[in-house]
Tab-separated table of C-alpha atoms in Angstrom:
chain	number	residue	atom	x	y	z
A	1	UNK	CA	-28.101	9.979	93.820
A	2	UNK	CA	-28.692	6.970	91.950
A	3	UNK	CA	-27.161	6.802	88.199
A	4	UNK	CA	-28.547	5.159	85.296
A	5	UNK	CA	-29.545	1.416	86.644
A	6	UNK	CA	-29.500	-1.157	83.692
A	7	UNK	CA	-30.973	-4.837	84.096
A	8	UNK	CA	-30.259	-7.460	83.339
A	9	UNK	CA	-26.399	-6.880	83.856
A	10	UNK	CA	-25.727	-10.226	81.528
A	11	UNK	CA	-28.031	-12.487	79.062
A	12	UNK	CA	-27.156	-15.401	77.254
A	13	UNK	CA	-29.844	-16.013	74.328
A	14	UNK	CA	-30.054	-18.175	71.474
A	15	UNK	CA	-30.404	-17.235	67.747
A	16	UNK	CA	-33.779	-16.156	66.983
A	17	UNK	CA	-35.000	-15.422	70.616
A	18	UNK	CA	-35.993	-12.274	71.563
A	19	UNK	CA	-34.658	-9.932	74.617
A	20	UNK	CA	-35.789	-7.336	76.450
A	21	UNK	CA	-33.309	-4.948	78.093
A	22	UNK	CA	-34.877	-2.540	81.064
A	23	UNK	CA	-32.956	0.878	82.163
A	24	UNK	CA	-34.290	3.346	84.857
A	25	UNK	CA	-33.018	7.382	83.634
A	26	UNK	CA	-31.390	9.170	86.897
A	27	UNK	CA	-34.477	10.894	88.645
A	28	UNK	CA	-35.559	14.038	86.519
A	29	UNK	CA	-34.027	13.190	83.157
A	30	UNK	CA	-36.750	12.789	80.756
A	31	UNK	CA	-34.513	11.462	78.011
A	32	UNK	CA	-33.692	7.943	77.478
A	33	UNK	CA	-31.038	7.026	74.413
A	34	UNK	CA	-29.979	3.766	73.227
A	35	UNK	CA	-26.388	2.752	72.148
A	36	UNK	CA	-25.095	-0.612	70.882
A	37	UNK	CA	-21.335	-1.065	71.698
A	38	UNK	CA	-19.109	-3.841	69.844
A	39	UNK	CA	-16.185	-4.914	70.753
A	40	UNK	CA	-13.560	-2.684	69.738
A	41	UNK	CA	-15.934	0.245	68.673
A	42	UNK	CA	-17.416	3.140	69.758
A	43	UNK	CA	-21.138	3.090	70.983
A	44	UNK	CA	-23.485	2.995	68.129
A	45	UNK	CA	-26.550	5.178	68.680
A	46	UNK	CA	-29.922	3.292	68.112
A	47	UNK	CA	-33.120	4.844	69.929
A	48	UNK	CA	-33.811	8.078	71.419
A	49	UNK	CA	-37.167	8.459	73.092
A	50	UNK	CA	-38.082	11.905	75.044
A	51	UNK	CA	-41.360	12.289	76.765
A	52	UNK	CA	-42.558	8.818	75.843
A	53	UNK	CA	-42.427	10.161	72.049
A	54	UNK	CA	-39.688	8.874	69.694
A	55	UNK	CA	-37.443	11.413	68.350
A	56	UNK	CA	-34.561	9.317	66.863
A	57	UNK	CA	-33.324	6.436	65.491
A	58	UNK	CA	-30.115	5.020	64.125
A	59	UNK	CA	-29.390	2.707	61.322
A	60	UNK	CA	-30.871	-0.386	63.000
A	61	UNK	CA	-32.835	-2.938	61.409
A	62	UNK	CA	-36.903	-3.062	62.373
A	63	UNK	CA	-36.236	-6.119	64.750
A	64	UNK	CA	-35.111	-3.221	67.117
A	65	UNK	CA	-38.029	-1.698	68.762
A	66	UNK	CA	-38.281	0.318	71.875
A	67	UNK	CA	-40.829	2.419	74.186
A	68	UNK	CA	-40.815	4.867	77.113
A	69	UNK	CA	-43.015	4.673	80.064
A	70	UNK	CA	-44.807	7.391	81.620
A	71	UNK	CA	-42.080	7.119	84.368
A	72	UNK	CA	-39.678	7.810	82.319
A	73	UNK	CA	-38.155	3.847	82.196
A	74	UNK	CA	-37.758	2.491	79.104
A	75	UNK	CA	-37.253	-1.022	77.109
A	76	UNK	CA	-35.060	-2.056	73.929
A	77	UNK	CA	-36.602	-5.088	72.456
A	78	UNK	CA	-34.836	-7.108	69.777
A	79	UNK	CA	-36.726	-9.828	67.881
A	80	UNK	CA	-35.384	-12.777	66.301
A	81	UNK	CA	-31.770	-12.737	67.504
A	82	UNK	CA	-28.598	-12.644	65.408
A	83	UNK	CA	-25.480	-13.824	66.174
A	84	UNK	CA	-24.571	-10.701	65.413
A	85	UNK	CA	-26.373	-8.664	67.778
A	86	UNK	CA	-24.254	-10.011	70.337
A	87	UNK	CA	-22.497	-6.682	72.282
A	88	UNK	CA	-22.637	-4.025	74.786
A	89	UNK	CA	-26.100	-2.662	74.988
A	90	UNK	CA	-25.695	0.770	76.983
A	91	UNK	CA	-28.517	3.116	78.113
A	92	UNK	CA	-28.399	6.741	78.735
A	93	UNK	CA	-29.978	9.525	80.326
A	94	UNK	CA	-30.294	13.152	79.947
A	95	UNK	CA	-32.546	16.104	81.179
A	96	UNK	CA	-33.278	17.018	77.524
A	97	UNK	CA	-31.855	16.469	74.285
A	98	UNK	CA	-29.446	19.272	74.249
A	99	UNK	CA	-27.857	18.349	77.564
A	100	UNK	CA	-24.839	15.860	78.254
A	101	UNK	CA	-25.779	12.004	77.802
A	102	UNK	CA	-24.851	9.995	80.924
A	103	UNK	CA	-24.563	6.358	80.819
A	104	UNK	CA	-25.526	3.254	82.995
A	105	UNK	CA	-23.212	0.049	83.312
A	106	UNK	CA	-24.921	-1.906	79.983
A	107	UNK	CA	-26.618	-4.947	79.487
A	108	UNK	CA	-24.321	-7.565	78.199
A	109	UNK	CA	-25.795	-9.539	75.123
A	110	UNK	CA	-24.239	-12.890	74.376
A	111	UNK	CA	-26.107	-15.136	71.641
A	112	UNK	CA	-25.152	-18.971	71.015
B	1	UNK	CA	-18.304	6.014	56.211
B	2	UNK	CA	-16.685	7.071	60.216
B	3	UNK	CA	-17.748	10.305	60.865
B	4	UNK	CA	-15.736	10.354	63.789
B	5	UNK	CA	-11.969	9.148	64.376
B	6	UNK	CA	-9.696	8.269	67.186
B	7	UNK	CA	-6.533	7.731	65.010
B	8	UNK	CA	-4.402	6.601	67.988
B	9	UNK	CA	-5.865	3.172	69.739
B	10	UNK	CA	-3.275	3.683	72.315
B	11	UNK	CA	-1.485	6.382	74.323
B	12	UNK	CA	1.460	5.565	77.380
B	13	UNK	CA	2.071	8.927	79.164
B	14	UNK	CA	4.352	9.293	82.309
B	15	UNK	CA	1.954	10.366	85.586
B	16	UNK	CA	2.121	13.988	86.188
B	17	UNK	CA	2.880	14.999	82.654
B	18	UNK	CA	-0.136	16.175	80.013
B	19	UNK	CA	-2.298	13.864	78.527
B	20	UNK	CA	-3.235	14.466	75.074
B	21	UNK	CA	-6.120	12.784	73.334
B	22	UNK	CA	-7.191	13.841	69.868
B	23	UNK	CA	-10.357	13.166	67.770
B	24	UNK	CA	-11.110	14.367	63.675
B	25	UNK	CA	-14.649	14.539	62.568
B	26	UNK	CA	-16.151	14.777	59.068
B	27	UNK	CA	-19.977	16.223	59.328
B	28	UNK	CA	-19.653	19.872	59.511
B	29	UNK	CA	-23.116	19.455	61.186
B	30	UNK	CA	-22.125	18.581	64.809
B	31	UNK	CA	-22.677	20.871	66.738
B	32	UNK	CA	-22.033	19.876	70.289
B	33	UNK	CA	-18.838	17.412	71.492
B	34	UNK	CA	-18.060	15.348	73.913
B	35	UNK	CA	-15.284	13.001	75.809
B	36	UNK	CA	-16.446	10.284	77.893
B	37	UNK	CA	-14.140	7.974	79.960
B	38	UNK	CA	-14.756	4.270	80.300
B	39	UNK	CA	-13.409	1.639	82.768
B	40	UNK	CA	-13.623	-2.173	82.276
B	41	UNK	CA	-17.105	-3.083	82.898
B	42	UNK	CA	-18.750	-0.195	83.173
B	43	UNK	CA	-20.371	2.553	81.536
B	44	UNK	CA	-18.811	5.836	79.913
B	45	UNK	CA	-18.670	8.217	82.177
B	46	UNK	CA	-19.355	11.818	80.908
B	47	UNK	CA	-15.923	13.951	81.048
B	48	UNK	CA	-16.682	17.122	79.473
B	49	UNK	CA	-18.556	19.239	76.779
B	50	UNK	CA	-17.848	21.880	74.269
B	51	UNK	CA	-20.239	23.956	71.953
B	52	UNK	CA	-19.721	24.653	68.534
B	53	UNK	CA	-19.745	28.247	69.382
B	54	UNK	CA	-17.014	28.083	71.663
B	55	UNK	CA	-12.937	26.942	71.010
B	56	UNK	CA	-11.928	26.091	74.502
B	57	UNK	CA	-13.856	24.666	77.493
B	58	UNK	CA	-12.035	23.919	81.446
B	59	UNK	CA	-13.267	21.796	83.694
B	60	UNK	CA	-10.195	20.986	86.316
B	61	UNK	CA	-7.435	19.126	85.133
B	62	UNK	CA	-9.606	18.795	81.805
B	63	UNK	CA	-9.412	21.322	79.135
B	64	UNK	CA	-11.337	20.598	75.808
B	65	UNK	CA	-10.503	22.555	72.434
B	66	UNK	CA	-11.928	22.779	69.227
B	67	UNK	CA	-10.958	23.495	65.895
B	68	UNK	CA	-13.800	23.895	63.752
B	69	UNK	CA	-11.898	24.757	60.454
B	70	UNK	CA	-9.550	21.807	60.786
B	71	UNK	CA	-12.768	19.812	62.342
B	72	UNK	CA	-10.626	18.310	65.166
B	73	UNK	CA	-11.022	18.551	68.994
B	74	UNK	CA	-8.885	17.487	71.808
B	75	UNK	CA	-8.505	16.901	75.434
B	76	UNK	CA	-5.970	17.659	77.941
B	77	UNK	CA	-5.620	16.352	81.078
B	78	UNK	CA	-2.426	18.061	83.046
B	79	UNK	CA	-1.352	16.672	85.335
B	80	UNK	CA	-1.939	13.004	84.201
B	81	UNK	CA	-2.811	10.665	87.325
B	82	UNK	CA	-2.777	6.827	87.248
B	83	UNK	CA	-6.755	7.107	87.772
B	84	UNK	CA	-7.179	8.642	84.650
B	85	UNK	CA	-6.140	5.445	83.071
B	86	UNK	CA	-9.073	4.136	80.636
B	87	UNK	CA	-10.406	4.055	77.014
B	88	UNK	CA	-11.343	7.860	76.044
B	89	UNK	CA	-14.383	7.977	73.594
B	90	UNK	CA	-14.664	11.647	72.091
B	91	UNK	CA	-18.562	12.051	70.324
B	92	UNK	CA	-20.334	14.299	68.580
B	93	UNK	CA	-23.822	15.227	67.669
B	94	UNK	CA	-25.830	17.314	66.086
B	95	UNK	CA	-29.722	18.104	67.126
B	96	UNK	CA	-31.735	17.079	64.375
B	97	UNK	CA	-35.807	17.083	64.819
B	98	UNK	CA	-35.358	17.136	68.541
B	99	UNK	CA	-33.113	14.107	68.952
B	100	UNK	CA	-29.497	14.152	69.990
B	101	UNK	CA	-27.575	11.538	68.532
B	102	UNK	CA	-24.294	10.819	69.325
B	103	UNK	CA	-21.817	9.630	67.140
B	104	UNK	CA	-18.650	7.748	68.745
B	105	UNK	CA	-14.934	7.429	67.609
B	106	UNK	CA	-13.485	4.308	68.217
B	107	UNK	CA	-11.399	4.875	71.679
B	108	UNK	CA	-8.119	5.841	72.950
B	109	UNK	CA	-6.594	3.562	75.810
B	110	UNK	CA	-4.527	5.498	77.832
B	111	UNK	CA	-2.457	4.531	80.618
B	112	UNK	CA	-0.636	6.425	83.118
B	113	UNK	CA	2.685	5.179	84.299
B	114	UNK	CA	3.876	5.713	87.487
């Protein structure tokens, strides 16, 4: 069965671009989360969508924005690039909120 | 303000001794913890759970227990094999309005000598 499937793998932007990062859930799971992992950290937890409906977000600022489709896919965009939002942009998937998170590969950020 | 720690960055245990990873936590709300294991360039991969309800959980050569009074958790892994060399990231969450958020400590590399 196919995992969590994150593209693209690597981006190279520019300060104030904007990205958008795509991830496709494992079949079933209806639960998409967000995480934004730093060097040297832990994963930092910045959308959770279920259902197409938001149900959480982390301490991000409003250039962060995000959506679920009605296949269950989803898209993190960020607007207006910071050097700082370079990192480790990791999707996950889960059948519902209450069940384990499981991750795809990431999306690789890297702003010049 | 970490709400969860991973006080040792590193860990060098001999293969086919026991493995022991450890993880403190702050918010008496979590309810729900987990260890994930992470190679270079890829994802975490999901290890194993534990609810708040319970104080020990097995899965194989990985045993998960919890301390809710002292708010600390920790995994075993006997006996240690040089696969099970990778960063360990133990998280917790708590369901609040429907959403499970997961909050990460920073990582334990571990390595397994031969």
């Amino acid at each position: 069965d196919a995992g969590v499937t994150q593209s693209p793998t690597h981006l190279i932007k520019t300060r104030g671009q904007h990205v958008t990062l795509r991830c496709s859930p494992i079949s079933g799971h209806k639960s998409v989360s967000w995480y934004q992992q730093v060097l040297g950290q832990g994963p930092q937890f910045i959308f959770q969508y279920y259902e197409k409906e938001e149900r959480g977000r982390g301490n991000f600022p409003d250039r962060f924005s995000a959506r679920q489709f009605p296949n269950y896919s989803s898209e993190l965009n960020v607007n207006a690039l910071l050097l700082g939002d370079s990192a480790l942009y990791l999707c996950a998937s889960s059948t519902d909120s209450n069940q384990p998170q499981h991750f795809g590969d990431g999306t690789r950020l890297s702003i010049l | 303000d970490q709400q969860v720690k991973q006080n040792s960055p590193s860990l060098s245990v001999q293969e086919g001794r026991i493995s022991i990873l450890n993880c403190d936590y702050t918010n008496s709300m979590f309810d729900y913890f987990l260890w994930y294991k992470k190679y270079p360039a890829e994802g975490p991969t999901f290890l194993i759970s534990i609810s708040s309800i319970k104080d020990k959980n097995e899965d194989g050569r990985f045993t998960v227990f919890l301390n809710k009074s002292a708010k600390h958790l920790s995994l075993h892994i006997v006996p240690s094999q040089p696969g099970d060399s990778a960063v360990y990231f133990c998280a917790a969450s708590s369901l609040i309005q429907g959403a499970q958020k997961l909050v990460f400590g920073q990582g334990t590399r571990l390595t397994i000598n031969p």
